[in-house]
Structure formats: structure tokens, C-alpha cells
Amino acid sequence: MNFNQIKQAVYALYLTNSFGFRLRKIKDPMEKKKLRLAYSKAQLDVLNIEIKVENAEKLPKEGQYLLVSNHRTIIDPPIIEIALEDTKIFGLWVSKKELYNSFFFGLFVRNAGSVLLDREKSQMSSFFAEIKKGVKEGSSIFIFPEGSRNKTDAPLTPFKEGSRIIALKNRLPMLPVYIKGNAAKVLKDALNDSSEKREITIVIGDLIDYKEKTDLETVYRERFFLDDL
């Protein structure tokens, strides 16, 4: 690691845990949203990365949704939080057990508003019960249907089936967003040298009805013309 990478890692650890501690005391969803946004801006500011929102007019100002996004980098959640800045949409992040137990992210993930996904469990009833509880309390649900970061050259990796079930069980319209281009390379370059301003674009797609019978991955690909890439 070079000096800039070490500095970024130390600062990121400080930010993540300090905001995680502050979030522990907050119950109101809109207050959590403000703190998550402040955290996201602080993380991206130090990386000197600017977020551009394409098709911003398609973004609802309020309501409950299952937000579905592709997954390229560890900064994808902050990118999405910034895209939603001018809305009243607050979502619980579906988060893997590894993040809950992480020294780096654990405190933040547990307190920022999330639902634990433990793939080692044979029964998923408690997971879906937590989702239903969050939706009943007024939250949206944010998920990466690919399940883990896409480290391939393909624009998208196969979706897991659970996302569609969440939408259907909770009657949530799906809000598709797509983090465009090679965001992983942008992040890597920023970690090496943050003196240069860089940009990542997130695209907002048309809503998908929860009753849509076509496979979610197929509809998502169509929304963002991914089969043409």
C-alpha cells in the first residue's frame, strides 16, 4: 500500500465507526437518512469522486420501493445514498452476515438501518419477517440482487431469486438503478491518487411493477440496455 492508500484506509475506518456510533442513538428514519448521506459525502469527498445522476427525473420523491442495483464496489451504498439525496426515500439495506461481523463496517451496518442476510441458515423465515416488519414501519428495501460484487468484465452477473420474492410478498414496486462504467477502476485510481477529480454515474430506470411476470434480471437488463454492451 502506498501512503495515500494507508491514509484513505485509516480515515475510512474512522468515518465508518464514528458515524456508526452516532447512528446507534438515532431512531427516526429521516434522521438516519441525513447521517447516512453525510457519511456518504464525507467518504466520496476524501476520494475526490463526484456522483452524476442520469435520468434524475425518473426518481420518485417519496414512497416505498425495493431498490435494486448492480454491485461493483464497496462504495456502491454511498453512491446510491447520494443519488437519493433530494427524496424522502429511506431504505433498509440487505446486508450479509460478513458485514455485520466486520471490524471495519460492522458498527455502521448494524446501526445505519439494515436487514441481516445469513445465507448459511437453512430457513429464511426470520429474514423475510424482518423485511416485512421494516416495510410495515414505512421503510423501503435496498438490495444488490447479484448477491456479491461483480468482479468480472461483464456488465452484470446473474441475479439471485430472493429479490423478486421480497417485492411480491410486500407489494413493493421495484426501483432499478445502475452504476455505470467501471466504478471499481475509478475507486482504485482514487485510492492510489485522490488529487484528481473523478466521476461515477448512476442511472435511474423506470419503475418495475411487483406483479411483473418477466424474470427480474431480464427486465433490469432491458431497462439499461445491458445486452447491447
GROMACS .gro file of C-alpha atoms in nm:
model
  229
    1MET     CA    1   0.000   0.000   0.000
    2ASN     CA    2   0.122   0.350  -0.080
    3PHE     CA    3   0.088   0.643   0.160
    4ASN     CA    4  -0.236   0.766   0.003
    5GLN     CA    5  -0.396   0.423   0.035
    6ILE     CA    6  -0.296   0.396   0.401
    7LYS     CA    7  -0.431   0.745   0.470
    8GLN     CA    8  -0.758   0.663   0.294
    9ALA     CA    9  -0.798   0.336   0.485
   10VAL     CA   10  -0.737   0.499   0.824
   11TYR     CA   11  -0.976   0.785   0.751
   12ALA     CA   12  -1.242   0.547   0.615
   13LEU     CA   13  -1.217   0.336   0.932
   14TYR     CA   14  -1.254   0.649   1.147
   15LEU     CA   15  -1.553   0.776   0.946
   16THR     CA   16  -1.732   0.442   0.938
   17ASN     CA   17  -1.704   0.380   1.310
   18SER     CA   18  -1.769   0.738   1.423
   19PHE     CA   19  -2.086   0.756   1.213
   20GLY     CA   20  -2.180   0.405   1.325
   21PHE     CA   21  -2.161   0.519   1.687
   22ARG     CA   22  -2.371   0.829   1.616
   23LEU     CA   23  -2.632   0.625   1.426
   24ARG     CA   24  -2.673   0.393   1.725
   25LYS     CA   25  -2.857   0.671   1.909
   26ILE     CA   26  -3.090   0.763   1.620
   27LYS     CA   27  -3.432   0.602   1.575
   28ASP     CA   28  -3.605   0.839   1.331
   29PRO     CA   29  -3.560   0.713   0.971
   30MET     CA   30  -3.518   1.061   0.820
   31GLU     CA   31  -3.250   1.144   1.076
   32LYS     CA   32  -3.074   0.819   0.988
   33LYS     CA   33  -3.102   0.916   0.622
   34LYS     CA   34  -2.933   1.252   0.694
   35LEU     CA   35  -2.646   1.086   0.877
   36ARG     CA   36  -2.604   0.819   0.609
   37LEU     CA   37  -2.592   1.095   0.348
   38ALA     CA   38  -2.336   1.294   0.549
   39TYR     CA   39  -2.123   0.981   0.582
   40SER     CA   40  -2.151   0.908   0.209
   41LYS     CA   41  -2.049   1.260   0.113
   42ALA     CA   42  -1.754   1.255   0.352
   43GLN     CA   43  -1.630   0.923   0.211
   44LEU     CA   44  -1.658   1.034  -0.151
   45ASP     CA   45  -1.522   1.384  -0.086
   46VAL     CA   46  -1.198   1.246   0.053
   47LEU     CA   47  -1.171   1.021  -0.253
   48ASN     CA   48  -1.244   1.325  -0.472
   49ILE     CA   49  -1.521   1.134  -0.651
   50GLU     CA   50  -1.829   1.318  -0.777
   51ILE     CA   51  -2.160   1.140  -0.837
   52LYS     CA   52  -2.360   1.222  -1.150
   53VAL     CA   53  -2.725   1.111  -1.162
   54GLU     CA   54  -2.860   1.028  -1.508
   55ASN     CA   55  -3.239   1.031  -1.567
   56ALA     CA   56  -3.289   1.202  -1.230
   57GLU     CA   57  -3.643   1.297  -1.339
   58LYS     CA   58  -3.737   0.927  -1.310
   59LEU     CA   59  -3.653   0.918  -0.941
   60PRO     CA   60  -3.964   0.923  -0.717
   61LYS     CA   61  -3.961   1.185  -0.444
   62GLU     CA   62  -4.125   0.962  -0.185
   63GLY     CA   63  -4.286   0.623  -0.136
   64GLN     CA   64  -4.171   0.268  -0.062
   65TYR     CA   65  -3.977   0.058  -0.308
   66LEU     CA   66  -3.748  -0.236  -0.349
   67LEU     CA   67  -3.441  -0.056  -0.483
   68VAL     CA   68  -3.233  -0.292  -0.696
   69SER     CA   69  -2.881  -0.208  -0.808
   70ASN     CA   70  -2.583  -0.372  -0.968
   71HIS     CA   71  -2.284  -0.412  -0.739
   72ARG     CA   72  -1.927  -0.320  -0.836
   73THR     CA   73  -1.754  -0.162  -0.537
   74ILE     CA   74  -1.763  -0.114  -0.159
   75ILE     CA   75  -1.872   0.247  -0.219
   76ASP     CA   76  -2.192   0.149  -0.404
   77PRO     CA   77  -2.415   0.219  -0.099
   78PRO     CA   78  -2.277   0.576  -0.061
   79ILE     CA   79  -2.326   0.631  -0.436
   80ILE     CA   80  -2.691   0.531  -0.402
   81GLU     CA   81  -2.744   0.739  -0.086
   82ILE     CA   82  -2.619   1.047  -0.271
   83ALA     CA   83  -2.846   0.972  -0.569
   84LEU     CA   84  -3.144   0.969  -0.329
   85GLU     CA   85  -3.044   1.291  -0.153
   86ASP     CA   86  -3.340   1.501  -0.274
   87THR     CA   87  -3.601   1.237  -0.194
   88LYS     CA   88  -3.777   1.119   0.120
   89ILE     CA   89  -3.694   0.756   0.041
   90PHE     CA   90  -3.529   0.572   0.328
   91GLY     CA   91  -3.437   0.209   0.287
   92LEU     CA   92  -3.306  -0.078   0.495
   93TRP     CA   93  -3.000  -0.230   0.330
   94VAL     CA   94  -2.999  -0.607   0.290
   95SER     CA   95  -2.656  -0.688   0.436
   96LYS     CA   96  -2.460  -1.012   0.454
   97LYS     CA   97  -2.350  -1.159   0.787
   98GLU     CA   98  -1.987  -1.090   0.695
   99LEU     CA   99  -2.058  -0.715   0.703
  100TYR     CA  100  -2.240  -0.739   1.038
  101ASN     CA  101  -1.934  -0.902   1.192
  102SER     CA  102  -1.677  -0.687   1.012
  103PHE     CA  103  -1.428  -0.488   1.222
  104PHE     CA  104  -1.435  -0.221   0.952
  105PHE     CA  105  -1.808  -0.197   0.870
  106GLY     CA  106  -1.989  -0.381   1.150
  107LEU     CA  107  -2.081  -0.091   1.380
  108PHE     CA  108  -2.206   0.119   1.090
  109VAL     CA  109  -2.402  -0.159   0.919
  110ARG     CA  110  -2.575  -0.269   1.239
  111ASN     CA  111  -2.686   0.086   1.328
  112ALA     CA  112  -2.748   0.254   0.992
  113GLY     CA  113  -3.062   0.056   0.909
  114SER     CA  114  -3.023  -0.291   0.765
  115VAL     CA  115  -3.162  -0.643   0.750
  116LEU     CA  116  -2.925  -0.932   0.814
  117LEU     CA  117  -2.899  -1.193   0.539
  118ASP     CA  118  -2.739  -1.513   0.664
  119ARG     CA  119  -2.703  -1.750   0.370
  120GLU     CA  120  -2.584  -2.028   0.600
  121LYS     CA  121  -2.929  -2.058   0.757
  122SER     CA  122  -3.144  -2.336   0.617
  123GLN     CA  123  -3.462  -2.139   0.689
  124MET     CA  124  -3.510  -1.781   0.564
  125SER     CA  125  -3.835  -1.713   0.751
  126SER     CA  126  -3.673  -1.474   1.002
  127PHE     CA  127  -3.512  -1.276   0.718
  128PHE     CA  128  -3.844  -1.229   0.537
  129ALA     CA  129  -4.014  -1.146   0.868
  130GLU     CA  130  -3.760  -0.866   0.929
  131ILE     CA  131  -3.821  -0.736   0.576
  132LYS     CA  132  -4.197  -0.734   0.633
  133LYS     CA  133  -4.154  -0.555   0.965
  134GLY     CA  134  -3.938  -0.285   0.805
  135VAL     CA  135  -4.185  -0.231   0.522
  136LYS     CA  136  -4.476  -0.213   0.768
  137GLU     CA  137  -4.287   0.060   0.956
  138GLY     CA  138  -4.256   0.262   0.633
  139SER     CA  139  -3.910   0.174   0.502
  140SER     CA  140  -3.805   0.078   0.153
  141ILE     CA  141  -3.567  -0.212   0.100
  142PHE     CA  142  -3.232  -0.169  -0.081
  143ILE     CA  143  -3.068  -0.476  -0.230
  144PHE     CA  144  -2.792  -0.590  -0.466
  145PRO     CA  145  -2.962  -0.881  -0.648
  146GLU     CA  146  -2.628  -1.015  -0.776
  147GLY     CA  147  -2.555  -1.109  -0.415
  148SER     CA  148  -2.191  -1.004  -0.415
  149ARG     CA  149  -1.965  -0.765  -0.605
  150ASN     CA  150  -1.925  -0.823  -0.976
  151LYS     CA  151  -1.551  -0.856  -1.039
  152THR     CA  152  -1.587  -0.975  -1.398
  153ASP     CA  153  -1.573  -0.784  -1.727
  154ALA     CA  154  -1.946  -0.846  -1.783
  155PRO     CA  155  -2.184  -0.556  -1.707
  156LEU     CA  156  -2.392  -0.780  -1.479
  157THR     CA  157  -2.372  -1.120  -1.310
  158PRO     CA  158  -2.678  -1.346  -1.251
  159PHE     CA  159  -2.942  -1.229  -1.004
  160LYS     CA  160  -3.044  -1.431  -0.701
  161GLU     CA  161  -3.413  -1.522  -0.683
  162GLY     CA  162  -3.483  -1.357  -0.345
  163SER     CA  163  -3.528  -1.002  -0.473
  164ARG     CA  164  -3.841  -1.081  -0.671
  165ILE     CA  165  -3.988  -1.267  -0.372
  166ILE     CA  166  -3.931  -0.963  -0.148
  167ALA     CA  167  -4.112  -0.736  -0.394
  168LEU     CA  168  -4.403  -0.974  -0.438
  169LYS     CA  169  -4.451  -1.060  -0.069
  170ASN     CA  170  -4.450  -0.692   0.029
  171ARG     CA  171  -4.618  -0.546  -0.282
  172LEU     CA  172  -4.322  -0.316  -0.339
  173PRO     CA  173  -4.271  -0.160  -0.682
  174MET     CA  174  -3.908  -0.204  -0.786
  175LEU     CA  175  -3.684   0.096  -0.841
  176PRO     CA  176  -3.393  -0.007  -1.065
  177VAL     CA  177  -3.067   0.188  -1.059
  178TYR     CA  178  -2.747   0.111  -1.248
  179ILE     CA  179  -2.397   0.220  -1.152
  180LYS     CA  180  -2.247   0.285  -1.491
  181GLY     CA  181  -1.900   0.216  -1.626
  182ASN     CA  182  -1.604   0.072  -1.442
  183ALA     CA  183  -1.667   0.212  -1.095
  184ALA     CA  184  -1.416  -0.034  -0.948
  185LYS     CA  185  -1.137   0.117  -1.158
  186VAL     CA  186  -1.243   0.470  -1.062
  187LEU     CA  187  -1.224   0.373  -0.695
  188LYS     CA  188  -0.888   0.202  -0.738
  189ASP     CA  189  -0.743   0.508  -0.914
  190ALA     CA  190  -0.882   0.738  -0.643
  191LEU     CA  191  -0.726   0.526  -0.370
  192ASN     CA  192  -0.390   0.550  -0.547
  193ASP     CA  193  -0.415   0.924  -0.610
  194SER     CA  194  -0.704   1.135  -0.485
  195SER     CA  195  -0.566   1.466  -0.615
  196GLU     CA  196  -0.759   1.428  -0.942
  197LYS     CA  197  -1.137   1.480  -0.958
  198ARG     CA  198  -1.315   1.165  -1.080
  199GLU     CA  199  -1.678   1.092  -1.164
  200ILE     CA  200  -1.913   0.796  -1.130
  201THR     CA  201  -2.253   0.794  -1.300
  202ILE     CA  202  -2.563   0.624  -1.160
  203VAL     CA  203  -2.860   0.579  -1.394
  204ILE     CA  204  -3.222   0.576  -1.277
  205GLY     CA  205  -3.456   0.335  -1.457
  206ASP     CA  206  -3.833   0.320  -1.494
  207LEU     CA  207  -4.018   0.151  -1.209
  208ILE     CA  208  -4.091  -0.223  -1.235
  209ASP     CA  209  -4.430  -0.344  -1.109
  210TYR     CA  210  -4.406  -0.605  -0.833
  211LYS     CA  211  -4.654  -0.816  -1.035
  212GLU     CA  212  -4.422  -0.819  -1.338
  213LYS     CA  213  -4.402  -1.181  -1.452
  214THR     CA  214  -4.083  -1.150  -1.656
  215ASP     CA  215  -3.764  -1.252  -1.479
  216LEU     CA  216  -3.623  -0.954  -1.283
  217GLU     CA  217  -3.276  -0.983  -1.431
  218THR     CA  218  -3.422  -0.979  -1.783
  219VAL     CA  219  -3.629  -0.667  -1.711
  220TYR     CA  220  -3.331  -0.497  -1.544
  221ARG     CA  221  -3.110  -0.569  -1.845
  222GLU     CA  222  -3.376  -0.425  -2.075
  223ARG     CA  223  -3.412  -0.110  -1.865
  224PHE     CA  224  -3.043  -0.029  -1.903
  225PHE     CA  225  -2.975  -0.188  -2.244
  226LEU     CA  226  -2.714  -0.415  -2.089
  227ASP     CA  227  -2.738  -0.682  -2.357
  228ASP     CA  228  -2.611  -0.423  -2.605
  229LEU     CA  229  -2.289  -0.371  -2.411
   0.00000   0.00000   0.00000
